[in-house]
Amino acid sequence: MHALALSGLLALPLAGVRSDPSPQAPRGAALELLGNRVDYQIDARVDTATMTLEGRERVRFTNRTAVATDELWLHLYWNAFSSNRSTHLVESGGKLRGVEIDSGWGWQRVTALRALDADLLGALTIETPDDENADDRTVVRCRLPRAIAPGETLEIELGWSAKIPRVRRRTGHKGDFLFMAQWFPKLGVFEGERGWNCHQFHASTEFFSDWGTYDITLDLPAEYEGKIAATGVLAEPATRADGRVRARFVAPSLTDRERLDATGRVPWVHDFAWSADPDFKPRTRTFHFDEWRSRFDTEVAFVQGALGADKNLRLRDVEVTVLVQPERERQWERHYEATCAALFFYGLWFGEYPLSHITVVDPAWGASAAGGMEYPALFTAGTRLFATPSMHTPEGVVVHEAGHQFWYGLVGNNEFESGWLDEGFNSFSDSETLSRAFGNSLAATWYSSLPVERVAPVPGIGAAGVAAALSARRIPLPWVDWELQPLATGGGVEWWRDQPLLGFTRARSDPRANDRTRALTDPARDPIDTLGFRHLDQRSYAQNSYPRTAVALRTLSGLVGRERFVQGMRHYAEKWRYRHPKPQDFFDTFSAGAGVDVRWFFEEVFRGTGTLDWSVSVEQRREQDARGFAQADALAEWSERPKVERAKGEQAPWRTTVMLLRRGELRLPVEVELVFDDGTRERHEWTREAQGERRWWKLELSGARKLVSARIDPERRYQLDLDRSNDAWHHEEDELAPLRWSERAFAHWLSLLFWQAGIGG
Amino acid sequence: MNGFQDPRDQDPREPELPRWIFLHALRVTIGRTPVWLVSASFVALLALAQALPWLAWFDRAIGPGYAPGELLVELHEDFRFDQRASKAALDASTQAAGGALALLAMLIGVFSAGGWLQVFLERTEGESVRKFFYGGARFFLRFARVLVVTLAVLSLLRWVLHGWPWEWLVLKTLCGLEKPDLELFESERHARAVELSQAGLHALGFALVMAWADFTRTRLAFHGTRSAVWAGLCTAWAMLRHPIRMLRPLALLFAIESAVLAAGWLAVAQLEGLFGPDSTRWSVFALLAVTLGVHLGRTIVRGARYSACVLATRDVVRPLSRPDPWKRSIGGPGGPRYPIDGDEYTVSM
C-alpha cells in the first residue's frame, strides 16, 4: 500500500513552492478572493468488497494572511467513527442520530506526506485543541521545515487510506450506497494572527475550510457508472476498464470559473462531497428565473423597491439533477420544485447562486443518517414513501439544504464556532421560502407508514403507567420481568380504534410560526452567540443555532422594517461572499446595509438570554353619574347635586382603562391598536425608552365610543414575544369555538371508548 | 328444555334460519330501539365525562384573548404553543382518566353483551330493556372471564406478530435479514411491504379473535355453561369446522358498519369544510348529530352481531342434552309440578 502510494506520489511533478498566489486568475475585473485559497487534486479508489478507500491528494495552499506559518493542521474527520472513545461519540453518548453504535466503524490514516521536498510523515502529530481527549484522532499537525510566508503557495502531497464507516452521521456506506463527505484529509483554516483554526470533530458542530477548486478522480466498480454525483461536474466522460469506472469531477466547472457572478467574483467552493449508488434514478431539469418571477412578481417588485431600480435581480439558469431512489421516483419533481424555490427566493434576497448546476441526493433506505445535509453544489434530502406535499416532506428539508448553498456555501462562516450564522440564517430563510412557495404544512398521524393528514384534537388514553394497565395496553405481570400488551395495537387496528376521519382535526402549521414554537419551548440557557461546542448541551446548541436565530432575525425585520431588513441582509451576503465572517462582522455589515443603528438589539438578543412578554388587559364601564353633594368652593355651602338629565337614548360615556404590561428583560418599541365600536381605530406607540422607565403603561380613555378590541403588536412583528395569548383583548368573547372543539373531543373519545367497550363484548 | 324458553310459549320448535342472517339480525336489532338507545348512552356518557373538562378549558383558554371566529376553523399554531402549559395539565389528567374509563367501557361491554344475548335468546317480544339489564347482570361474571381470556389471546397474537416468532420466521428466515431491523432491507418498498403485511395480519387476527369472543359468549349463554376456556375451545373448533356459516354474517355486518362510518367521514369532511368565522351553533350541532348518528349506527351493528351469533350458533351448535329434572312429574300447565318418584310428596288423586 505504501509502495503504491509513494510510487504514485513520485509520478507526480515534484512538490515545490510557487510565488503566483492565484494560478487561475479570473478573467475580467474579478474581485479577488480575500481569504486563503486551497486547491485539491485527488485520486481515490474505492474497494466495495472491503469497503476501504485509498487516495492520493495534492493540496495547493496559498497563504493570504499577513502572517507566516511553519505548520499545517489537517482534519481527519472519519476518525470520529473509529471508536466510542472519540470526542464525537463521547459527546453524543455513544449514539449517532439516535442509534447506539456498536459496529460499522471507520477510520482514516495518513500514509504519505511530502512538502518542500521533504518527507514529513514522521512529523505528523495528533492534536486535541478542544478537550485533550487522548483517544480522539480527528486533528493532526505537521511541522514544516520552514515557514510559509504571506503570499506564498505551498504544494503538499499526501496519501491516505480509510475504512468507510457504515453511514451513521452523514458519511459512509449502506449496502452499495455510498455517501462520501469529509472523506479526505482536509486542511484547517489558517487565520493569520489567530493561528490555525482546526477544531476536533464534535457531536454538535459541523465544518470549516477555505475556498478553492477541486479536481477529483474517482475509481469505482463498474456498476456505479452513470450513478455518481459530486460537488463538481464531470470534466470528461467517465472511462471504463477492467470492471471499473473512472470519473473525473472538477468544482467549480471550467465554464463557471470563466463567469463572474453578480457580485463580480469568480465562484469557489470549500468542500467536495460525492455519492454513488447503482440504484439511483437520475433526473435533470433546469431552473429558470422567469418562470418563478411570473409566479411571485409581487415579491420581486418588493425586493426591487428595497434594493433600488438599478439592482439586477435576474438569476442564472441552473441545472438541477435529482438522484432519487427507485421506489420514490414519483417524488423527484417535488425535490426539483423545492430546489428551485430555494434558488429563486434565496437568490432574490441574498444574491444569485453562481454555479451552473446543483445536485439533490435521496439517500438509500437505511442511510437516512446521510440525509438532510449540505455540501457545495450537492446536498442530501430525505423523504418517505407515502409522504404528501402537504406535509412538506421532502420540501422542507430540500429547501433548507438547498438554502445552505447560500449560508455556508457562499458566506462561509466557521460552523464549529458560529453555527448559527448559517443554520439560523438558513432556518429563517427556509421558513420564509416554504410559507411563500408551499403554504402551511399539515400535521399527520401515521398508521404503519401510511399517513392520515389529521391529528387527535385531544390526547387519548395514556400509553404508559396505570392508564396503560387499566386499558389493557400494557399490563405488567407481577414477579416476572414481562408485560402483556393485548391492546398495544398498531396499523389497521389502531386506525379502526381511532377513527381519524371521524374524530380527528386538521392542524396546519405556518413554517414561520414553527420557528417560534421551537425557539421558545425551552428557556434559553446560552446566548445565541456562543461557541458551538461550548453550549450547555446539544439541545441548547440546536435551539440557538436554528430556531432562536430565525426568530431573532424575524424580530429584527419587524424592528427595522422589512425593506431595511432586506437591504441589510443583502449587503451582508454580498460583502461576505467567499469570506469567513464572524458574528461582529454580521452585526456591523447589517447595520451599515440597513442604515440603522441596532447594536443594542444585537447585544441584547444575540448576546443575551433576555426574554419578552407583553400583555394587555382592559377595564371598561360606563361612567357613573355624579351623585351626592357638591360645593362650589371651600367656603360655600354644600348643596345636593342636580340629577343629570339626558336626552332620550343618550347614555353615560364609557370609561376605559387599557393596561399594558411588559415582562422580561428585553425592550422593543411596540404599537398598540385600539378599535372602537364606531369602526374608528387608534394606534399608540410604547417606546423603548418608556418601557425602560416603567414596566407598565395605562391608557385612560373616556368618551362615547366603546372599546371593542385592543391589541399590542397588531402586525405580529415580534416573534420573540413569549406568550401571544395575552397580546389582545376583545370585548366580545367567542362562545362558539369552545363548543366546536369540545364536540371534537367528544367525538374522539366516543370512538375510543366504543372500541374499548367492544373488547369487553 | 331450553333455558330461555318462556313457559308461555307453547311452540317448542326452533324458528327457521333466515336466508340472510345479517339482514335479519339488523332488522330485529333496529326493532329493539330502547335497548340500543340505552346501550349507546352508556358509552356516550363516558365520552361526555372526558369532553366536559375540555369545554371548560377551551372556554378559559380562548376567553377575551382571541377575536370571535379566529379559532373556529382551526387552532392555529400560536394558540397551541401559547396554551401548552395549561393544556399539558389537562392532557395528563385526560390520559390518566382515560385509562379508568377504558376499563369501565370494557366492563360496560361485558354487561351489554349479556344484555343483548338475553334479548335475542328469549324469543318473546316486549320488555327488551328489562331483559337487557337482567341478561347483563346474569352473565356478567361469565363474560368477564371471557374478557380475561380474550385479552390473553390478544396478547399471544401480538407476541406472535410483533415478537420473536415474527422476527425469526419472517425477518430472519423468509427475508434473510441478519438482524430483525427493517433498515437492513434493500429498499423502503420492501420494508413497508413487510410492515403493512404485519399490520394487515394483526388486523385480521384481531377481527377473528373478536368474532371468536362473540361466539364464545353466545355459546356460554346458549348452553348456560360457566367455563369460559372450555366454551372458547369449543367455539374455536366450531369456527374451524364451519368458518363460512359462522363468519359470513359477521363479515357482512362489518361491511355495514364500514358503510355507516364512511357516510360519517364524508359528512364530517363536508361540515368541517364549511366552518368559517361566521359559522353559527348549527354548524356544531350538525357535527354533533353526525357523531351521534354514527355512534348509534355502530351500536345497532354491535347488537346485530349478537343476533347473528345467536342464529349462527343455533345453526351449527347442538343444544346441550341434560336430564329434565321435571320429566317424571305431574301437574297442570302454569301450576305447581310434583315429582312422582321423589319421597317428599304423596299425591292423592
mmCIF file of C-alpha atoms in Angstrom, chain A residues 102 166 174 279 326-328 365-366 368 383-386 448-450 454 457-462 467 470-472 482 484-493 495-496 499 501-502 505-510 513-514 516-517 520-521 711 716 722-725 728-730 732-747 749-751 753-761, chain B residues 43-44 46-48 50-51 54-55 58-59 62-75 77-78 80-84 91 94-96 98-103 105-106 109-110 113 147 151 154-155 158 182-189 191-192 195-196 199 202-203 206 210 217 254 257-258 261 264-265 268 272 275 279-281 284 287-288 291-292 294-295 298-299 302 306:
data_model
loop_
_atom_site.group_PDB
_atom_site.id
_atom_site.type_symbol
_atom_site.label_atom_id
_atom_site.label_comp_id
_atom_site.label_asym_id
_atom_site.label_seq_id
_atom_site.Cartn_x
_atom_site.Cartn_y
_atom_site.Cartn_z
ATOM 1 C CA ASP A 102 -21.633 -0.976 18.108
ATOM 2 C CA ARG A 166 -21.490 2.433 7.983
ATOM 3 C CA LYS A 174 -25.117 1.258 3.475
ATOM 4 C CA ASP A 279 -29.945 2.144 -7.815
ATOM 5 C CA PRO A 326 -36.359 3.807 -7.408
ATOM 6 C CA GLU A 327 -39.278 3.373 -5.031
ATOM 7 C CA ARG A 328 -39.541 7.149 -4.560
ATOM 8 C CA TRP A 365 -33.236 3.203 2.658
ATOM 9 C CA GLY A 366 -31.379 2.665 5.913
ATOM 10 C CA SER A 368 -31.184 8.343 6.357
ATOM 11 C CA THR A 383 -38.271 11.558 2.357
ATOM 12 C CA ARG A 384 -40.743 8.768 2.998
ATOM 13 C CA LEU A 385 -42.580 6.613 0.564
ATOM 14 C CA PHE A 386 -46.043 7.928 1.312
ATOM 15 C CA SER A 448 -47.947 1.631 9.728
ATOM 16 C CA SER A 449 -46.205 4.110 7.474
ATOM 17 C CA LEU A 450 -49.485 5.330 5.927
ATOM 18 C CA ARG A 454 -55.245 14.786 10.707
ATOM 19 C CA PRO A 457 -57.918 17.028 18.903
ATOM 20 C CA VAL A 458 -57.198 15.975 22.465
ATOM 21 C CA PRO A 459 -54.999 13.193 23.786
ATOM 22 C CA GLY A 460 -56.227 9.629 24.027
ATOM 23 C CA ILE A 461 -55.570 7.026 26.650
ATOM 24 C CA GLY A 462 -52.156 7.183 28.301
ATOM 25 C CA ALA A 467 -53.649 4.167 32.483
ATOM 26 C CA LEU A 470 -56.191 -0.332 33.148
ATOM 27 C CA SER A 471 -56.891 -0.016 29.455
ATOM 28 C CA ALA A 472 -55.069 -3.296 28.770
ATOM 29 C CA TRP A 482 -42.605 -9.187 31.372
ATOM 30 C CA LEU A 484 -48.718 -8.316 28.286
ATOM 31 C CA GLN A 485 -49.729 -5.977 25.503
ATOM 32 C CA PRO A 486 -53.087 -7.229 24.319
ATOM 33 C CA LEU A 487 -54.305 -3.844 23.113
ATOM 34 C CA ALA A 488 -50.987 -2.267 22.141
ATOM 35 C CA THR A 489 -52.094 -2.215 18.584
ATOM 36 C CA GLY A 490 -50.626 -0.620 15.541
ATOM 37 C CA GLY A 491 -51.545 -0.107 11.950
ATOM 38 C CA GLY A 492 -55.036 -1.075 10.915
ATOM 39 C CA VAL A 493 -56.381 -1.915 14.340
ATOM 40 C CA TRP A 495 -56.718 3.225 12.772
ATOM 41 C CA TRP A 496 -60.040 1.473 13.352
ATOM 42 C CA GLN A 499 -61.391 6.599 13.511
ATOM 43 C CA LEU A 501 -61.544 10.529 9.606
ATOM 44 C CA LEU A 502 -64.384 10.879 12.056
ATOM 45 C CA THR A 505 -58.924 17.510 13.022
ATOM 46 C CA ARG A 506 -56.562 19.280 10.690
ATOM 47 C CA ALA A 507 -53.591 21.031 12.265
ATOM 48 C CA ARG A 508 -51.904 23.468 9.957
ATOM 49 C CA SER A 509 -48.546 24.972 10.669
ATOM 50 C CA ASP A 510 -47.021 28.097 9.223
ATOM 51 C CA ALA A 513 -44.738 30.078 13.420
ATOM 52 C CA ASN A 514 -42.996 26.760 13.777
ATOM 53 C CA ARG A 516 -41.248 30.424 17.222
ATOM 54 C CA THR A 517 -42.578 27.209 18.715
ATOM 55 C CA LEU A 520 -39.405 29.422 22.780
ATOM 56 C CA THR A 521 -40.364 25.980 24.059
ATOM 57 C CA ARG A 711 -54.010 44.525 20.568
ATOM 58 C CA ARG A 716 -47.264 40.461 14.944
ATOM 59 C CA LEU A 722 -43.115 34.514 24.811
ATOM 60 C CA ASP A 723 -46.876 34.491 25.029
ATOM 61 C CA ARG A 724 -49.107 35.944 22.375
ATOM 62 C CA SER A 725 -52.323 34.801 24.013
ATOM 63 C CA ALA A 728 -55.072 41.079 22.722
ATOM 64 C CA TRP A 729 -58.340 41.829 24.436
ATOM 65 C CA HIS A 730 -61.767 41.550 22.842
ATOM 66 C CA GLU A 732 -66.932 40.028 22.681
ATOM 67 C CA GLU A 733 -65.752 36.565 23.580
ATOM 68 C CA ASP A 734 -66.023 33.647 21.253
ATOM 69 C CA GLU A 735 -68.666 31.334 22.691
ATOM 70 C CA LEU A 736 -68.782 29.044 19.714
ATOM 71 C CA ALA A 737 -65.156 27.949 19.488
ATOM 72 C CA PRO A 738 -65.117 26.143 22.871
ATOM 73 C CA LEU A 739 -68.278 24.290 21.875
ATOM 74 C CA ARG A 740 -66.883 23.414 18.491
ATOM 75 C CA TRP A 741 -63.630 21.962 19.809
ATOM 76 C CA SER A 742 -65.124 20.142 22.751
ATOM 77 C CA GLU A 743 -67.506 18.482 20.288
ATOM 78 C CA ARG A 744 -64.409 17.120 18.546
ATOM 79 C CA ALA A 745 -63.040 15.949 21.889
ATOM 80 C CA PHE A 746 -66.352 14.178 22.481
ATOM 81 C CA ALA A 747 -66.291 12.558 19.039
ATOM 82 C CA TRP A 749 -63.420 9.822 22.914
ATOM 83 C CA LEU A 750 -66.657 8.294 21.712
ATOM 84 C CA SER A 751 -64.743 6.340 19.074
ATOM 85 C CA LEU A 753 -64.488 4.150 24.216
ATOM 86 C CA PHE A 754 -66.835 2.440 21.769
ATOM 87 C CA TRP A 755 -63.921 0.364 20.532
ATOM 88 C CA GLN A 756 -62.823 -0.333 24.076
ATOM 89 C CA ALA A 757 -66.339 -1.458 25.009
ATOM 90 C CA GLY A 758 -66.269 -3.813 22.039
ATOM 91 C CA ILE A 759 -63.309 -5.597 23.579
ATOM 92 C CA GLY A 760 -65.485 -6.378 26.580
ATOM 93 C CA GLY A 761 -68.400 -7.527 24.486
ATOM 94 C CA VAL B 43 -70.596 4.893 26.230
ATOM 95 C CA ALA B 44 -71.745 8.357 25.256
ATOM 96 C CA LEU B 46 -68.353 8.196 29.450
ATOM 97 C CA ALA B 47 -67.197 10.196 26.442
ATOM 98 C CA LEU B 48 -69.081 13.213 27.721
ATOM 99 C CA GLN B 50 -63.977 13.326 29.064
ATOM 100 C CA ALA B 51 -65.285 16.129 26.872
ATOM 101 C CA TRP B 54 -62.215 20.309 27.642
ATOM 102 C CA LEU B 55 -65.218 22.551 27.171
ATOM 103 C CA PHE B 58 -61.320 25.906 25.857
ATOM 104 C CA ASP B 59 -63.633 28.464 27.379
ATOM 105 C CA ILE B 62 -59.860 31.305 24.421
ATOM 106 C CA GLY B 63 -61.514 33.924 26.640
ATOM 107 C CA PRO B 64 -61.154 37.531 25.532
ATOM 108 C CA GLY B 65 -57.670 36.995 24.096
ATOM 109 C CA TYR B 66 -58.812 35.900 20.650
ATOM 110 C CA ALA B 67 -61.148 37.538 18.204
ATOM 111 C CA PRO B 68 -64.522 35.876 17.695
ATOM 112 C CA GLY B 69 -64.184 33.375 14.899
ATOM 113 C CA GLU B 70 -60.401 33.417 14.944
ATOM 114 C CA LEU B 71 -60.184 29.862 16.222
ATOM 115 C CA LEU B 72 -63.250 28.329 14.614
ATOM 116 C CA VAL B 73 -61.670 26.854 11.527
ATOM 117 C CA GLU B 74 -58.608 25.544 13.297
ATOM 118 C CA LEU B 75 -56.500 26.098 16.367
ATOM 119 C CA GLU B 77 -50.003 27.225 15.982
ATOM 120 C CA ASP B 78 -49.608 30.308 18.143
ATOM 121 C CA ARG B 80 -51.362 25.674 20.517
ATOM 122 C CA PHE B 81 -47.983 26.929 21.631
ATOM 123 C CA ASP B 82 -49.131 29.670 23.969
ATOM 124 C CA GLN B 83 -51.614 27.408 25.740
ATOM 125 C CA ARG B 84 -49.287 24.436 26.026
ATOM 126 C CA ASP B 91 -53.663 16.328 28.727
ATOM 127 C CA THR B 94 -57.331 13.161 30.358
ATOM 128 C CA GLN B 95 -54.862 10.389 29.646
ATOM 129 C CA ALA B 96 -54.939 9.160 33.216
ATOM 130 C CA GLY B 98 -58.885 7.668 30.091
ATOM 131 C CA GLY B 99 -57.342 4.518 31.486
ATOM 132 C CA ALA B 100 -60.024 4.187 34.127
ATOM 133 C CA LEU B 101 -62.767 4.996 31.640
ATOM 134 C CA ALA B 102 -61.367 2.433 29.236
ATOM 135 C CA LEU B 103 -61.678 -0.238 31.902
ATOM 136 C CA ALA B 105 -66.026 0.821 28.975
ATOM 137 C CA MET B 106 -64.805 -2.760 28.735
ATOM 138 C CA GLY B 109 -69.212 -4.007 27.014
ATOM 139 C CA VAL B 110 -69.273 -7.146 29.127
ATOM 140 C CA ALA B 113 -73.090 -8.442 25.690
ATOM 141 C CA LEU B 147 -62.768 -10.851 28.591
ATOM 142 C CA LEU B 151 -57.028 -10.364 26.419
ATOM 143 C CA LEU B 154 -54.787 -10.974 22.002
ATOM 144 C CA SER B 155 -51.509 -10.826 23.922
ATOM 145 C CA ARG B 158 -49.413 -9.612 19.439
ATOM 146 C CA LEU B 182 -36.185 -3.141 8.818
ATOM 147 C CA GLU B 183 -33.410 -0.757 7.792
ATOM 148 C CA LEU B 184 -31.407 -3.718 6.568
ATOM 149 C CA PHE B 185 -33.786 -4.139 3.665
ATOM 150 C CA GLU B 186 -32.549 -3.047 0.268
ATOM 151 C CA SER B 187 -35.321 -0.577 -0.281
ATOM 152 C CA GLU B 188 -38.059 1.210 1.577
ATOM 153 C CA ARG B 189 -40.620 -0.535 -0.569
ATOM 154 C CA ALA B 191 -39.598 -2.663 4.369
ATOM 155 C CA ARG B 192 -43.026 -1.064 4.040
ATOM 156 C CA GLU B 195 -44.628 -3.627 7.793
ATOM 157 C CA LEU B 196 -48.023 -3.379 6.105
ATOM 158 C CA ALA B 199 -50.291 -4.724 10.295
ATOM 159 C CA HIS B 202 -52.639 -8.254 13.011
ATOM 160 C CA ALA B 203 -55.882 -6.616 11.961
ATOM 161 C CA PHE B 206 -57.724 -9.166 15.832
ATOM 162 C CA MET B 210 -63.269 -10.568 18.333
ATOM 163 C CA ARG B 217 -70.175 -15.541 24.818
ATOM 164 C CA PHE B 254 -68.635 -5.332 9.412
ATOM 165 C CA GLU B 257 -70.553 -0.745 9.904
ATOM 166 C CA SER B 258 -67.877 0.418 7.476
ATOM 167 C CA LEU B 261 -68.572 5.075 9.102
ATOM 168 C CA GLY B 264 -69.894 9.701 8.679
ATOM 169 C CA TRP B 265 -66.434 10.504 7.289
ATOM 170 C CA VAL B 268 -67.685 15.288 8.778
ATOM 171 C CA GLU B 272 -65.672 20.811 8.670
ATOM 172 C CA PHE B 275 -66.630 26.172 9.144
ATOM 173 C CA SER B 279 -70.377 29.956 11.453
ATOM 174 C CA THR B 280 -73.197 29.535 13.956
ATOM 175 C CA ARG B 281 -74.107 26.972 16.577
ATOM 176 C CA VAL B 284 -71.564 22.489 15.671
ATOM 177 C CA LEU B 287 -71.342 17.877 13.505
ATOM 178 C CA LEU B 288 -72.609 16.522 16.805
ATOM 179 C CA THR B 291 -71.121 11.973 15.575
ATOM 180 C CA LEU B 292 -74.126 10.653 17.475
ATOM 181 C CA VAL B 294 -72.622 7.194 13.570
ATOM 182 C CA HIS B 295 -72.406 6.066 17.174
ATOM 183 C CA ARG B 298 -72.425 1.305 15.220
ATOM 184 C CA THR B 299 -74.287 0.363 18.387
ATOM 185 C CA ARG B 302 -72.883 -4.293 17.547
ATOM 186 C CA TYR B 306 -75.131 -10.865 18.753
#
